[in-house]
Short mmCIF file of C-alpha atoms and ligand atoms in Angstrom, two decimals:
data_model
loop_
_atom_site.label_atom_id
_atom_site.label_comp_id
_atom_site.label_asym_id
_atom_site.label_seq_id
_atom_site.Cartn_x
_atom_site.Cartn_y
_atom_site.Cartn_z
CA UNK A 1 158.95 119.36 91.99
CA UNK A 2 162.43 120.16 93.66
CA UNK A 3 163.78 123.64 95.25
CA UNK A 4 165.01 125.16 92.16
CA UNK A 5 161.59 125.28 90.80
CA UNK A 6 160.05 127.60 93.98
CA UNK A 7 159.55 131.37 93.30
CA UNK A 8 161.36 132.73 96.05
CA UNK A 9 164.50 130.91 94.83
CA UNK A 10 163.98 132.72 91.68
CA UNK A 11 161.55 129.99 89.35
CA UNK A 12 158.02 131.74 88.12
CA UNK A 13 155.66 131.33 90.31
CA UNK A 14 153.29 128.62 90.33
CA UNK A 15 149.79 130.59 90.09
CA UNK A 16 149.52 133.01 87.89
CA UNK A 17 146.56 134.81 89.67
CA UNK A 18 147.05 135.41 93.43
CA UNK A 19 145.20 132.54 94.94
CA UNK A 20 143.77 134.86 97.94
CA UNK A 21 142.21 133.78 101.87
CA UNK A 22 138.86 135.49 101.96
CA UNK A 23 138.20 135.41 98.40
CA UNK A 24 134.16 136.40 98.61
CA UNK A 25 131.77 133.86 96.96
CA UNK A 26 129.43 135.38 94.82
CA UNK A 27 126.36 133.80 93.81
CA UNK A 28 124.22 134.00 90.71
CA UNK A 29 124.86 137.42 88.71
CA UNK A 30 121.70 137.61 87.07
CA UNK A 31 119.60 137.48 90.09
CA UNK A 32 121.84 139.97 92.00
CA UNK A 33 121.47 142.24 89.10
CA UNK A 34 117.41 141.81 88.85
CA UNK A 35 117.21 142.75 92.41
CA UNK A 36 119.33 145.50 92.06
CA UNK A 37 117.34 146.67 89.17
CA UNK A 38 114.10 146.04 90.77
CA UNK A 39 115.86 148.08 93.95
CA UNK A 40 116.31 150.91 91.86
CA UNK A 41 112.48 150.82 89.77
CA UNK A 42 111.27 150.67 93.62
CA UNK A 43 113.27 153.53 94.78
CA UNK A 44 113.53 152.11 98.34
CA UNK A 45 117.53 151.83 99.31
CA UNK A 46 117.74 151.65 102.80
CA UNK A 47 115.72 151.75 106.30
CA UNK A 48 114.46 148.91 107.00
CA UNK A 49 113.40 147.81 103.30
CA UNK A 50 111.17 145.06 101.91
CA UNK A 51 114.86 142.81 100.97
CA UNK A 52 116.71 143.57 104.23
CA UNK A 53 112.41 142.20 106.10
CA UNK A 54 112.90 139.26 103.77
CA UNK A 55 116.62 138.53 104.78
CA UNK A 56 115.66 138.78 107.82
CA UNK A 57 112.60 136.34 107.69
CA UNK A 58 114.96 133.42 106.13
CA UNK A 59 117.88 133.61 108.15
CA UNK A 60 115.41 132.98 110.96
CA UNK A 61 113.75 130.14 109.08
CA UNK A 62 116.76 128.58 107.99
CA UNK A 63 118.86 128.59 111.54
CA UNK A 64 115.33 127.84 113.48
CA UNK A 65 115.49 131.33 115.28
CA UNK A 66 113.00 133.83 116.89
CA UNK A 67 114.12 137.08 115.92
CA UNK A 68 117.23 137.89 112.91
CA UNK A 69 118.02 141.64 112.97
CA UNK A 70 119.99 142.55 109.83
CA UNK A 71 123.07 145.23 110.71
CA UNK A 72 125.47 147.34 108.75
CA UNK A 73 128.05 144.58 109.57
CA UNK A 74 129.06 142.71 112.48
CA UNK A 75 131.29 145.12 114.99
CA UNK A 76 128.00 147.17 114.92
CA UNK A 77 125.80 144.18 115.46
CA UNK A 78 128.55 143.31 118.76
CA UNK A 79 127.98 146.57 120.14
CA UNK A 80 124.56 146.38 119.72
CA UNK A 81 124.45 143.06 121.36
CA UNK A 82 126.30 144.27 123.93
CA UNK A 83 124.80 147.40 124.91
CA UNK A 84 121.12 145.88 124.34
CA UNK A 85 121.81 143.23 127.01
CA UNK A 86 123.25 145.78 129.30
CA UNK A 87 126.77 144.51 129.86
CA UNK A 88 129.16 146.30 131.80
CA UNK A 89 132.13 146.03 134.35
CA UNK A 90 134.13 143.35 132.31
CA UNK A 91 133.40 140.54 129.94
CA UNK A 92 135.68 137.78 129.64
CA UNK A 93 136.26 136.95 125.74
CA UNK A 94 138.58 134.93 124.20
CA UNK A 95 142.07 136.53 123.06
CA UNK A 96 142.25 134.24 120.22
CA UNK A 97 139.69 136.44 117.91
CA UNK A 98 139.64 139.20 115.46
CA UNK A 99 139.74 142.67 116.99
CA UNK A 100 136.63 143.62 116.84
CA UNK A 101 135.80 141.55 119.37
CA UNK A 102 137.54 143.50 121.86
CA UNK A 103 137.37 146.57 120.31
CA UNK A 104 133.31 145.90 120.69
CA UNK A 105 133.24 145.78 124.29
CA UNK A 106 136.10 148.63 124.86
CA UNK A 107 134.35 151.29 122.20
CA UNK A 108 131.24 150.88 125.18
CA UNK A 109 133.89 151.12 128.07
CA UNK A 110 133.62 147.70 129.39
CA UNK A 111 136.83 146.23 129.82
CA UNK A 112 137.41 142.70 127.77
CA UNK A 113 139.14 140.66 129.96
CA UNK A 114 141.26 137.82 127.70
CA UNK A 115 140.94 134.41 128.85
CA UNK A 116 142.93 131.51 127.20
CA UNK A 117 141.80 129.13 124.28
CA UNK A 118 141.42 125.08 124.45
CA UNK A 119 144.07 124.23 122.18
CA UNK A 120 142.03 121.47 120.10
CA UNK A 121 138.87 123.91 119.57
CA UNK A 122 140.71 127.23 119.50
CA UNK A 123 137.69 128.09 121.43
CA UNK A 124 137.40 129.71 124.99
CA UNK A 125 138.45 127.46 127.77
CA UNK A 126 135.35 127.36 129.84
CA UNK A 127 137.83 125.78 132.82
CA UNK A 128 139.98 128.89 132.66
CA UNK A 129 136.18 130.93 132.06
CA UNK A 130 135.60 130.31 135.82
CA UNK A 131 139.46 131.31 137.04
CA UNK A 132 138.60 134.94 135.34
CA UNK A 133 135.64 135.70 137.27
CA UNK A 134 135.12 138.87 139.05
CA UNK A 135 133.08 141.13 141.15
CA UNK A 136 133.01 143.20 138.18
CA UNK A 137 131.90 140.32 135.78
CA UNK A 138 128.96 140.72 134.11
CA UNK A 139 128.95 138.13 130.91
CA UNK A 140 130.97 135.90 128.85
CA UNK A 141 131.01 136.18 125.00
CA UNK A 142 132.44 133.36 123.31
CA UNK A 143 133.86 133.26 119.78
CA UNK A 144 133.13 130.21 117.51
CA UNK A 145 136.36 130.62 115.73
CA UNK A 146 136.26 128.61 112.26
CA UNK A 147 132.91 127.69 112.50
CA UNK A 148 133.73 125.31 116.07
CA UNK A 149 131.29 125.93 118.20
CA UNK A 150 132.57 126.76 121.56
CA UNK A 151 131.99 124.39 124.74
CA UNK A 152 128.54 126.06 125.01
CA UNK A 153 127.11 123.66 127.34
CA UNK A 154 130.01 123.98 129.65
CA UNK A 155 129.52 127.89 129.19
CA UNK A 156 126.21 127.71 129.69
CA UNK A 157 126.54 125.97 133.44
CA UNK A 158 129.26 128.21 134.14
CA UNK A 159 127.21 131.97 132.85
CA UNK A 160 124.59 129.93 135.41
CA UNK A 161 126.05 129.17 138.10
CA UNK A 162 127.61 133.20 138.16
CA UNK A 163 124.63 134.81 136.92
CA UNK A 164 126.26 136.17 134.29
CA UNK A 165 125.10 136.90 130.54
CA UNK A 166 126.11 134.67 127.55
CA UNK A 167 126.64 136.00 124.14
CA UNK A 168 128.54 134.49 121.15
CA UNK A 169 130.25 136.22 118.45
CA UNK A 170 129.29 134.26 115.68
CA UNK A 171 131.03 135.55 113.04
CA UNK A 172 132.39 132.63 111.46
CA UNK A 173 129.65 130.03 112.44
CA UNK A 174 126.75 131.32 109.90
CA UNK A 175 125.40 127.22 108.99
CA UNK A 176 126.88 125.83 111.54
CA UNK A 177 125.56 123.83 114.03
CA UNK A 178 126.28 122.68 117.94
CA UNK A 179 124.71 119.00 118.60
CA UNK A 180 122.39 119.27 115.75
CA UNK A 181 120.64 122.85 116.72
CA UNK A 182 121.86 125.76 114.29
CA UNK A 183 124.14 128.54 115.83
CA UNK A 184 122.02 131.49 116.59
CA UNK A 185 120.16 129.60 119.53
CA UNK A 186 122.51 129.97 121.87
CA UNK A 187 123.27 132.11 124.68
CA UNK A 188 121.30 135.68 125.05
CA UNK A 189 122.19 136.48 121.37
CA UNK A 190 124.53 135.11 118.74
CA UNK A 191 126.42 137.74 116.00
CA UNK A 192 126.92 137.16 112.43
CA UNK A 193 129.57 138.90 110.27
CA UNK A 194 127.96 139.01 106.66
CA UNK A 195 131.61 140.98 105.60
CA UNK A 196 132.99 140.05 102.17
CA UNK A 197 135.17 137.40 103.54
CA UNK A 198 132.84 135.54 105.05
CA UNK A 199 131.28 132.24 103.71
CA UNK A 200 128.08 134.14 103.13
CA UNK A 201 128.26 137.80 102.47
CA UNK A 202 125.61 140.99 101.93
CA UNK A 203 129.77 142.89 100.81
CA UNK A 204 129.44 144.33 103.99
CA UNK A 205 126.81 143.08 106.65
CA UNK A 206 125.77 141.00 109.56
CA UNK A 207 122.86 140.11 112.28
CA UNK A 208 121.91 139.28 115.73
CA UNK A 209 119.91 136.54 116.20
CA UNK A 210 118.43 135.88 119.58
CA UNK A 211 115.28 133.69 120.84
CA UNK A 212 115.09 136.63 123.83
CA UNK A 213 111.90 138.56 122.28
CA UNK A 214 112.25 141.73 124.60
CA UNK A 215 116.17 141.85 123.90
CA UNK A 216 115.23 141.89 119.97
CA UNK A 217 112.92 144.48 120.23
CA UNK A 218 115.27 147.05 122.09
CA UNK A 219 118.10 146.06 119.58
CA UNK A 220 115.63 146.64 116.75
CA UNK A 221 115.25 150.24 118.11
CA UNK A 222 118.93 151.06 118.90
CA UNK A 223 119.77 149.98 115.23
CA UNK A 224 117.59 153.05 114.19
CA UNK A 225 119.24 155.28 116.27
CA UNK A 226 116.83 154.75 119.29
CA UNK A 227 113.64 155.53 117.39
CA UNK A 228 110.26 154.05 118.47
CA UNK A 229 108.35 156.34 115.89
CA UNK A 230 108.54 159.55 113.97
CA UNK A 231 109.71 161.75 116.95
CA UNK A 232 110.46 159.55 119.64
CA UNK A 233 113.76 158.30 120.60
CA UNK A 234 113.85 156.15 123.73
CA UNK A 235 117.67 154.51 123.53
CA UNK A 236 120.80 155.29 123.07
CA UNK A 237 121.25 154.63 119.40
CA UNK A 238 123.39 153.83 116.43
CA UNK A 239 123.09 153.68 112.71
CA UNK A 240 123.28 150.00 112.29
CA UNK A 241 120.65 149.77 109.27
CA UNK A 242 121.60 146.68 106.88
CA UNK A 243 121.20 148.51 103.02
CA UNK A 244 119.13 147.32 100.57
CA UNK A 245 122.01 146.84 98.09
CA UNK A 246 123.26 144.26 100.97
CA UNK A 247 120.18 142.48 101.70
CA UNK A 248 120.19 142.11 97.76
CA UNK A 249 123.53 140.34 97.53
CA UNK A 250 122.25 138.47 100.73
CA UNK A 251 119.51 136.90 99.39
CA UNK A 252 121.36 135.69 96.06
CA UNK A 253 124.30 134.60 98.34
CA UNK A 254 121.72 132.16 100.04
CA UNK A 255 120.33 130.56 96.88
CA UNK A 256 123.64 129.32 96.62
CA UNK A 257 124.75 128.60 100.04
CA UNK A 258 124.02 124.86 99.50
CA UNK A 259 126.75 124.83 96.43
CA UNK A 260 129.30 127.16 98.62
CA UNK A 261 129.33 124.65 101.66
CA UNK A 262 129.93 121.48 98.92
CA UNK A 263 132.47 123.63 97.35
CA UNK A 264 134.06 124.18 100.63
CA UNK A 265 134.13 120.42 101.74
CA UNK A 266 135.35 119.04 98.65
CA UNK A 267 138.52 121.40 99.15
CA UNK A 268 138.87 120.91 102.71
CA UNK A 269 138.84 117.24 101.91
CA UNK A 270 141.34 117.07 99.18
CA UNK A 271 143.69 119.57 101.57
CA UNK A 272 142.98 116.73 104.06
CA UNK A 273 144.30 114.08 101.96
CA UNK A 274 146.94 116.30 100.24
CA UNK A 275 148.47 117.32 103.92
CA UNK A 276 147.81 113.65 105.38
CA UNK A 277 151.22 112.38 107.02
CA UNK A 278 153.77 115.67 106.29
CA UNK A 279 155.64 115.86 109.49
CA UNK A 280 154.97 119.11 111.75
CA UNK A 281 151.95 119.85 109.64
CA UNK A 282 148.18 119.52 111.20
CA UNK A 283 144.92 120.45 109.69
CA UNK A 284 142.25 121.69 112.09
CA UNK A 285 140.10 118.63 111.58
CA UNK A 286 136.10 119.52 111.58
CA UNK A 287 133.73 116.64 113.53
CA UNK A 288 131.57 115.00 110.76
CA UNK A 289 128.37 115.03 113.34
CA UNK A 290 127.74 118.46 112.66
CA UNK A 291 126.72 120.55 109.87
CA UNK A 292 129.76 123.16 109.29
CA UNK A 293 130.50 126.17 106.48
CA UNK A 294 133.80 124.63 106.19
CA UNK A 295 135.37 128.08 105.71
CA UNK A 296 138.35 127.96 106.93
CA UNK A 297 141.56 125.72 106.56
CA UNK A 298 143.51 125.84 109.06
CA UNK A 299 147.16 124.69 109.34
CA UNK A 300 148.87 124.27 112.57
CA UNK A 301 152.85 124.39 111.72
CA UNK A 302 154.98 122.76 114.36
CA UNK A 303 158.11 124.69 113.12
CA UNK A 304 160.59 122.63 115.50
CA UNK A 305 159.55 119.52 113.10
CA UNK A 306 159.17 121.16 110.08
CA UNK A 307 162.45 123.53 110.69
CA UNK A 308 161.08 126.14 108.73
CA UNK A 309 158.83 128.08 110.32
CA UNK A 310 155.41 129.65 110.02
CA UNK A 311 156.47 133.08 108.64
CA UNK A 312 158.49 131.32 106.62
CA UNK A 313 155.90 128.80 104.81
CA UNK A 314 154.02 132.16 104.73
CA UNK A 315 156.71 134.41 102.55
CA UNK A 316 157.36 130.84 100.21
CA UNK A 317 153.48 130.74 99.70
CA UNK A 318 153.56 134.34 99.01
CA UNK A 319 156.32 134.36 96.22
CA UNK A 320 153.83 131.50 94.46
CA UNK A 321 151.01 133.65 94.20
CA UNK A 322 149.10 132.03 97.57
CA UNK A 323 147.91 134.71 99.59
CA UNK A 324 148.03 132.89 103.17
CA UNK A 325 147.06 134.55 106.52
CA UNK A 326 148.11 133.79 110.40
CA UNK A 327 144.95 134.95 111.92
CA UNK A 328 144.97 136.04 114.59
CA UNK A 329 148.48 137.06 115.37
CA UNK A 330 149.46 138.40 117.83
CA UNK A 331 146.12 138.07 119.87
CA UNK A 332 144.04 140.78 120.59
CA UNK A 333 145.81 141.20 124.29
CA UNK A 334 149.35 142.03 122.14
CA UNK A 335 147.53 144.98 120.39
CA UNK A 336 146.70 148.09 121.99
CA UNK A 337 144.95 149.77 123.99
CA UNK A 338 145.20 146.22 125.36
CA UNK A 339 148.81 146.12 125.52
CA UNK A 340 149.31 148.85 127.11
CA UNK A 341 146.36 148.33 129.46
CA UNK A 342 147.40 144.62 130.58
CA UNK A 343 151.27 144.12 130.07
CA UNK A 344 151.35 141.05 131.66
CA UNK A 345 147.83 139.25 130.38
CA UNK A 346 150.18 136.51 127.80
CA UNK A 347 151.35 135.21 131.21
CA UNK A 348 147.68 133.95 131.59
CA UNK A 349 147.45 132.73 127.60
CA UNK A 350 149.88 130.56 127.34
CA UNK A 351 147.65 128.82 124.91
CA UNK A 352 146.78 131.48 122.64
CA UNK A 353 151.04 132.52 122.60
CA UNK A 354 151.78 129.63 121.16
CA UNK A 355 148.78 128.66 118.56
CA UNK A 356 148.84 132.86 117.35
CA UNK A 357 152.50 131.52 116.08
CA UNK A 358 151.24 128.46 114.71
CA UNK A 359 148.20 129.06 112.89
CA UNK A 360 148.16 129.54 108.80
CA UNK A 361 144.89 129.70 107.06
CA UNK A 362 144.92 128.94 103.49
CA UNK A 363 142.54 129.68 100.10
CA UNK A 364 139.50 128.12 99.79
CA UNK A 365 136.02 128.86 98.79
CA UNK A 366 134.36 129.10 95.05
CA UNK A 367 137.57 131.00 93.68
CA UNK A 368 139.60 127.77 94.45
CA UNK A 369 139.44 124.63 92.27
CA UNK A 370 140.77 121.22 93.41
CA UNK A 371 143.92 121.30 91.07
CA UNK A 372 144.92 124.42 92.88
CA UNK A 373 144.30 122.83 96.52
CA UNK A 374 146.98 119.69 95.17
CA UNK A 375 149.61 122.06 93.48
CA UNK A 376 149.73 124.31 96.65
CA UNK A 377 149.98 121.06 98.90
CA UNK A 378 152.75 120.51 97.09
CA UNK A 379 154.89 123.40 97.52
CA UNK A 380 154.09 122.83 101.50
CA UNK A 381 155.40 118.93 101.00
CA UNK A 382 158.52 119.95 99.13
CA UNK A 383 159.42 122.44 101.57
CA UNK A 384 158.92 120.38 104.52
CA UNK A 385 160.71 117.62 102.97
CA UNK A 386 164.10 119.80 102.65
CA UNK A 387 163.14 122.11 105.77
CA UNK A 388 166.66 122.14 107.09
CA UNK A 389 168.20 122.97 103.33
CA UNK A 390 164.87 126.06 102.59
CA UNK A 391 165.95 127.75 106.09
CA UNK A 392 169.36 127.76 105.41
CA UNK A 393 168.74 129.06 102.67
CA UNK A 394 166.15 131.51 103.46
CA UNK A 395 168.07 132.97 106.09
CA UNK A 396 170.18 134.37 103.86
CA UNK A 397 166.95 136.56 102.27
CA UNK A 398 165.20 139.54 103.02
CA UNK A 399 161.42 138.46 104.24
CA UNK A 400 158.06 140.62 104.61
CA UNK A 401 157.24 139.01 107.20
N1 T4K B 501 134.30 138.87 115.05
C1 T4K B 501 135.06 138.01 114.36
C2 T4K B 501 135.47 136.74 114.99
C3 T4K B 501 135.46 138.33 113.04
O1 T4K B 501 136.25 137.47 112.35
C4 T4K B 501 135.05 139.54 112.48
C5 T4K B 501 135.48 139.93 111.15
C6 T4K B 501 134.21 140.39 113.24
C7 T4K B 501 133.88 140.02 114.54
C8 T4K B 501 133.72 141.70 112.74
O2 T4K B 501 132.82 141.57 111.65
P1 T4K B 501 132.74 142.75 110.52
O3 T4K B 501 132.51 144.07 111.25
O4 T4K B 501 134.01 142.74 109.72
O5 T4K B 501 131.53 142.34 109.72
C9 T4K B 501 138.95 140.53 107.49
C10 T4K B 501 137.57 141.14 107.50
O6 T4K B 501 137.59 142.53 107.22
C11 T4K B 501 136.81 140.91 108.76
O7 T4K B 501 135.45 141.02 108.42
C12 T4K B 501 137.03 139.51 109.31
N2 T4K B 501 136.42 139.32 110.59
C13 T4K B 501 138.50 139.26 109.46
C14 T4K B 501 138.79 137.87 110.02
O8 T4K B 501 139.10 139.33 108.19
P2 T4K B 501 141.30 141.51 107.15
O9 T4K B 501 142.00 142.64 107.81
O10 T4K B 501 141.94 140.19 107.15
O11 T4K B 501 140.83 141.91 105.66
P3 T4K B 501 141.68 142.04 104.36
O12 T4K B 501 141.30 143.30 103.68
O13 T4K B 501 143.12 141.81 104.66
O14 T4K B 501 141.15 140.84 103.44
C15 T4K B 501 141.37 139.50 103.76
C16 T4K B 501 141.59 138.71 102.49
O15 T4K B 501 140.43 138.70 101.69
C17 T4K B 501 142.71 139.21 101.60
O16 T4K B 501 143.45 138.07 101.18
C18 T4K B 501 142.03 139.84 100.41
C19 T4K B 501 140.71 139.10 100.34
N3 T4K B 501 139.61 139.93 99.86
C20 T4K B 501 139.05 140.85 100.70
C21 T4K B 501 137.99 141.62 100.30
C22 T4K B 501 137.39 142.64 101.25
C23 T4K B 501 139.13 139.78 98.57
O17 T4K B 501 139.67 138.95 97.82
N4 T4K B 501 138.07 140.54 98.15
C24 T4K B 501 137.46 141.45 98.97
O18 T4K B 501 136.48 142.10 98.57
O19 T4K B 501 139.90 141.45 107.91
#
């Protein structure tokens, strides 16, 4: 391959379908569809139905967990956590996460206060955990981002040692585990997102899962808008109720999680071996010791070695059909209200400023096949190779990025 033959210098591109991040995995068709049909014959859609009891009953089975309560997705389930657990004041979260995050803890007005990443685990810093501490502190939520599991022991000591509560958002992390015990055990309550996206979906979905039997009963309530019977409310509630439609897809999505995760590892393996040795490059490596969803691939592009840089590799991708991503640029603390709120919070994220401009996630999951992982690993070699000659280049053309 050589630079004439890239799209954005004008060659076809080299998928003919857009090879998308966040492609959903679907599972077997027929069995969605008999469920669905079985839905309908039953009439019974929503509220607490017999699919979204028997979701519930196997997620807890499968990740070795008291109590799984199914929500509408997972920002719901984070401000259900959240207000369940009675957090207020501030809660320091990572800045390194999708919105919602934030946006969970601000909707409740309790102010997320951003604390800076470990650059190898893109996880909370538990060291800089303990610098953010305040009167006003009242918990810590940590964000397994890609499926890492944060420092939870460390976490643990710290939420301790402060008397503080620990939650995780979880979102990423569904079959994961955190030396050998399933995410979902740890902290006061762990959050799923079940969105489209995500490794496993229910379309739009997610849970709390929590070993804390009082905390799952008042979330249970507050999911059904504070109800504890026909015409008694005794919370603050929400409408957080998981459909039946959802608990449906949820149920065929885990008869095939199993094939998903192998999927998943083959690719991450062959972009291991495809990326091995390009210069400025780095794929987020997983640990073998642990069982992981593998649902994310993760590029790290050091754009002072590979002279082109992130936004760049990003546009080429683009004009080939390869739908890349830079989660999560620019960090939550660069979007507002934050930004306006805390002007000055990047000077304590030095961290998270520099990974939000290095991180590129790229395709995996069932849509993706193994040829595809090669020919895209490719385009990244080629373009590395002649970095210098691509920018010059490139400067010279309009970019959407
Ligand atoms: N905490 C964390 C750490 C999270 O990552 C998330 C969600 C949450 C909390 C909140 O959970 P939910 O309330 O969402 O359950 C997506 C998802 O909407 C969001 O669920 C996810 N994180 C986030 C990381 O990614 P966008 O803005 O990137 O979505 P969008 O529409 O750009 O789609 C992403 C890619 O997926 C595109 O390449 C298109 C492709 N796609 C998407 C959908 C929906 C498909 O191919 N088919 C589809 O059906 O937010």
């Amino acid at each position: 391959m050589q630079l004439e033959d890239l799209a954005i210098f004008g060659a076809p591109p080299a998928f003919n379908e857009p090879l998308h991040v966040g492609r959903p995995n679907i599972g077997d068709r027929a069995s969605l569809l008999k469920r669905i049909n079985d839905m309908l014959d039953r009439r019974w859609l929503t509220n607490n139905g017999p699919y979204v009891q028997e979701l519930e009953l196997r997620i807890g089975s499968l990740l070795g967990v008291k109590h799984c309560i199914a929500t509408c997705n997972g920002t719901v389930a984070l401000e259900l956590a959240i207000r369940a657990a009675g957090l207020c004041g501030e809660v320091i979260v990572p800045s390194f996460t999708f919105i919602a995050t934030a946006h969970a803890l601000q909707w409740q007005e309790i102010t997320p206060v951003f604390c800076d990443v470990d650059p190898r685990t893109h996880t909370i810093n538990p060291w800089r955990v303990e610098e953010m501490i305040t009167p006003r502190t009242s918990g810590i939520i940590g964000v397994h981002v890609w499926g890492q599991p944060c420092d939870v022991e460390a976490l643990t000591e710290i939420a301790r040692k402060h008397n503080l509560q620990l939650m995780f958002d979880a979102s990423h992390a569904f079959g994961c585990s955190y030396k050998g015990q399933m995410i979902g055990n740890f902290g006061e309550a762990e959050v799923f997102s079940f969105h489209a996206t995500k490794f496993f979906n229910t379309f739009e979905g997610g849970a709390i899962v929590t070993n804390n039997d009082e905390l799952a009963a008042k979330i249970r309530l507050m999911k059904n808008f504070g109800f504890a019977g026909y015409d008694n409310v005794v919370y603050i509630g929400t409408n957080g109720k998981m459909s039946e439609v959802s608990a449906a897809m949820g149920l065929t999505s885990l008869e095939s999680l199993d094939d998903f995760i192998s999927i998943n590892y083959a690719n991450y393996k062959q972009y291991q071996h495809e990326l091995a040795g390009i210069p400025g490059i780095s794929l987020f490596t997983y640990g073998d010791q642990e069982k992981c969803n593998y649902q994310y691939v993760v590029l790290e592009v050091d754009e002072y070695v590979t002279k082109v840089t992130r936004d760049q590799l990003i546009n080429i991708l683009s004009a080939e059909n390869v739908l890349a991503r830079r989660y999560f640029y620019p960090g939550c603390h660069q979007m507002e209200p934050y930004r306006s709120y805390f002007p000055h919070a990047g000077l304590l994220l030095p961290e998270t400023e520099k990974l939000v401009r290095r991180v590129l996630v790229l395709p995996t999951g069932i849509a993706v096949g193994l040829g595809e992982v090669s020919q895209l690993c490719e385009i990244i070699r080629l373009v590395v190779a002649q970095g210098e000659e691509v920018r010059v280049k490139l400067e010279k053309k309009p970019t959407s990025y």
